[in-house]
Coordinates of C-alpha atoms in Angstrom, one line a residue:
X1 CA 116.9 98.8 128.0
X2 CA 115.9 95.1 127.8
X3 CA 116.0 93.0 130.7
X4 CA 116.5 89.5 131.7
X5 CA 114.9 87.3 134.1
X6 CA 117.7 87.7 136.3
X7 CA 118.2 91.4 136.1
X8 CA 113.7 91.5 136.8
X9 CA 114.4 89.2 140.1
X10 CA 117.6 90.9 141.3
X11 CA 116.3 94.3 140.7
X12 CA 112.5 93.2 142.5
X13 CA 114.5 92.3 145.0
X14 CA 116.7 95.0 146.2
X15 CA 113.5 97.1 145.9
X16 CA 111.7 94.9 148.5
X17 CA 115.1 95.3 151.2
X18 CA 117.7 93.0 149.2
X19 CA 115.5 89.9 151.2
X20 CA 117.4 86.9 151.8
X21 CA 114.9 84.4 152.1
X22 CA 113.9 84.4 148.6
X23 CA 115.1 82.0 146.0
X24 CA 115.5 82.9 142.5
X25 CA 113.1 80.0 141.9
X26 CA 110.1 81.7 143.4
X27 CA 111.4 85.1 142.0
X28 CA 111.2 84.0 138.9
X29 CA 107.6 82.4 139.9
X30 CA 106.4 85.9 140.5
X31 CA 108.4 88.0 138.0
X32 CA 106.5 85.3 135.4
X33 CA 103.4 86.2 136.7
X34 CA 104.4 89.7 136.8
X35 CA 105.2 89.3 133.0
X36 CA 101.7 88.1 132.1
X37 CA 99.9 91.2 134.1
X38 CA 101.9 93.6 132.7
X39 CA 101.5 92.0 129.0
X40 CA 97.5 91.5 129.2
X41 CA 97.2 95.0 130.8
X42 CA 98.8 96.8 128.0
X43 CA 96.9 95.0 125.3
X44 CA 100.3 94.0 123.6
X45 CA 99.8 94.0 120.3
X46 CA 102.5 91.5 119.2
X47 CA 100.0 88.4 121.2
X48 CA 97.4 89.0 118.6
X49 CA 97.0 85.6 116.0
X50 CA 94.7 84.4 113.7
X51 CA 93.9 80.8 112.5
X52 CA 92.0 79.8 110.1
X53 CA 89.8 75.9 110.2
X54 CA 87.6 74.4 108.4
X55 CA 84.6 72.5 109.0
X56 CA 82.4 69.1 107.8
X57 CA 79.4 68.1 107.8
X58 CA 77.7 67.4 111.8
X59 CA 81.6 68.0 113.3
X60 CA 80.7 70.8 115.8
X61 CA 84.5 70.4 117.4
X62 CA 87.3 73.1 116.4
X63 CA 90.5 72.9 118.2
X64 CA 92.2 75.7 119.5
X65 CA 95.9 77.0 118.8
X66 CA 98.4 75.3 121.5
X67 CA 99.1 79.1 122.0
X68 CA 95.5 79.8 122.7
X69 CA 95.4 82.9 125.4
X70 CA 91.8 83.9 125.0
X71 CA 89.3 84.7 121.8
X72 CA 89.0 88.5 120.3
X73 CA 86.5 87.0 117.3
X74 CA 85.1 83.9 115.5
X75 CA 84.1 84.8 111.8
X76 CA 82.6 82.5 109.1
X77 CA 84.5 83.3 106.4
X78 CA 82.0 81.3 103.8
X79 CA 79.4 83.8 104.8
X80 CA 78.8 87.4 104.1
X81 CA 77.9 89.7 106.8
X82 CA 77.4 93.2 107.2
X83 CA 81.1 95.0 107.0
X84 CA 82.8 91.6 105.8
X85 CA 82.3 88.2 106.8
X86 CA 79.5 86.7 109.7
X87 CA 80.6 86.8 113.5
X88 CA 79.6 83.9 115.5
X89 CA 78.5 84.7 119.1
X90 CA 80.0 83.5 122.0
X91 CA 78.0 82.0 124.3
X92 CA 78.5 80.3 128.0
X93 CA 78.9 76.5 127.8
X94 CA 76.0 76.1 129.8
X95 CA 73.8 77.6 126.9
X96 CA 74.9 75.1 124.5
X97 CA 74.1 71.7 125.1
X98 CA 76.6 70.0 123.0
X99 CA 74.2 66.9 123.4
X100 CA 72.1 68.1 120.4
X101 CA 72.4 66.8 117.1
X102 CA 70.9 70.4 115.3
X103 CA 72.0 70.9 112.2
X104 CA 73.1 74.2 110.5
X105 CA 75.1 77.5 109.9
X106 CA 76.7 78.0 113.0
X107 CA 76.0 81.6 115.0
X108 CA 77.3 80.7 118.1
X109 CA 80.2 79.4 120.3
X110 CA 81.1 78.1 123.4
X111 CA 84.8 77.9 125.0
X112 CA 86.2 74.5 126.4
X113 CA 89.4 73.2 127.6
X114 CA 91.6 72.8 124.8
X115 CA 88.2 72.8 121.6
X116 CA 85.6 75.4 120.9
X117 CA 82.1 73.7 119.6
X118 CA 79.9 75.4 117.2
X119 CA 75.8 75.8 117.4
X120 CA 74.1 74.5 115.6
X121 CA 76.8 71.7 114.1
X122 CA 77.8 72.7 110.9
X123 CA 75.3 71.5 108.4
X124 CA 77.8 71.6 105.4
X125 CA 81.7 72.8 105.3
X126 CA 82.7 76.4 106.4
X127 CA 85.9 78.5 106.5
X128 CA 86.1 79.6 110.0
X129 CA 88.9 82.5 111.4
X130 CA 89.5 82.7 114.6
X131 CA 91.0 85.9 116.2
X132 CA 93.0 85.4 119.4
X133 CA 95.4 86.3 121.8
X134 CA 98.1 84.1 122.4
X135 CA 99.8 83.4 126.1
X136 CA 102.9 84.6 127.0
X137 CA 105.8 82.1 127.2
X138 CA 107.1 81.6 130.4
X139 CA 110.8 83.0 131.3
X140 CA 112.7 80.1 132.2
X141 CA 116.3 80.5 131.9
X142 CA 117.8 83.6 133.9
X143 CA 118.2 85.2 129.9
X144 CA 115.3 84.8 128.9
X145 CA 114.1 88.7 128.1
X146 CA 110.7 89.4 128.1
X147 CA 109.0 89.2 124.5
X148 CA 107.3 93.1 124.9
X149 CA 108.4 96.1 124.4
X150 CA 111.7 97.1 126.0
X151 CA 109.8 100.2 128.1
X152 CA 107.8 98.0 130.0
X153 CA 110.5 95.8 131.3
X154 CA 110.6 97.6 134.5
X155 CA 106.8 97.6 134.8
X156 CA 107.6 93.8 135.2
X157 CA 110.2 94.7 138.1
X158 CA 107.6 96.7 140.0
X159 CA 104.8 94.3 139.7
X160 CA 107.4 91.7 140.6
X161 CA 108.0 93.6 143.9
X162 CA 105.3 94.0 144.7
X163 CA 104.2 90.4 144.3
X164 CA 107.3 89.3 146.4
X165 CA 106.3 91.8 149.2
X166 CA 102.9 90.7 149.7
X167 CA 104.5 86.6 149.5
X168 CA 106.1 87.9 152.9
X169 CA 103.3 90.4 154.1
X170 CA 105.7 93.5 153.7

């Protein structure tokens, strides 16, 4: 049975002693948060994406979806690898120093806000995929449903309890 934001906060509710004192604005703060536990945790398979980018010539920036969760895989599509296409590495931003002006096929990336950069910069134009998964949208109006499967609706209630019982040390 699917179930709304309101039916998630009501329900979280009564399980924590029908409180009073909370508003359905911070239940739905919690039951949100709730949501995107519950959806990371069971590896939903619906957040998974792909986009695909190309590069130029010494660009080493690649923007990232506006849906952007977190990265599963980078591939260069323009170059064979073993089992299908080259895998660029991920590396810690503190590894690359996007300060250098190398030149190259890239084999590595590193993660900022809203980009990803490529090392070495691209020395000529590649085809570039980039496996992801994306965030969860927020519930904002009280019916809104949840955007997973239906059976792990009250998985969200639960967490969502228990969230709002440890708001008010219960």
């Amino acid at each position: 049975m699917d179930l709304n934001l309101s039916q998630i906060v009501s329900t979280a509710t009564a399980f924590v002693q029908g409180r009073t004192d909370i508003s359905l604005s911070e239940g739905s703060f919690y039951a949100n948060l709730a949501y995107q536990e519950v959806a990371t945790r069971i590896n939903y398979v619906g957040r998974e994406a792909t986009a695909v980018s190309s590069t130029t010539s010494g660009e080493n920036r690649v923007s990232l979806p506006s849906d952007f969760g977190y990265p599963i895989s980078l591939s260069n599509l323009s170059i064979p690898g073993p089992g299908g296409y080259r895998q660029l590495k991920q590396q810690s931003v503190d590894l690359l120093d996007s300060g250098t002006t190398v030149l190259g096929q890239p084999t590595a990336y590193a993660l900022y806000n809203s980009w990803l950069e490529l090392y070495p910069s691209p020395d000529s134009g590649y085809s570039l995929q980039l496996r992801y998964y994306k965030t969860v949208s927020a519930l904002t109006a009280s019916t809104h449903t949840p955007a997973i499967d239906a059976r792990w609706h009250m998985g969200i209630v639960y967490k969502t309890a228990e969230l709002l019982a440890q708001s008010r040390d219960d």
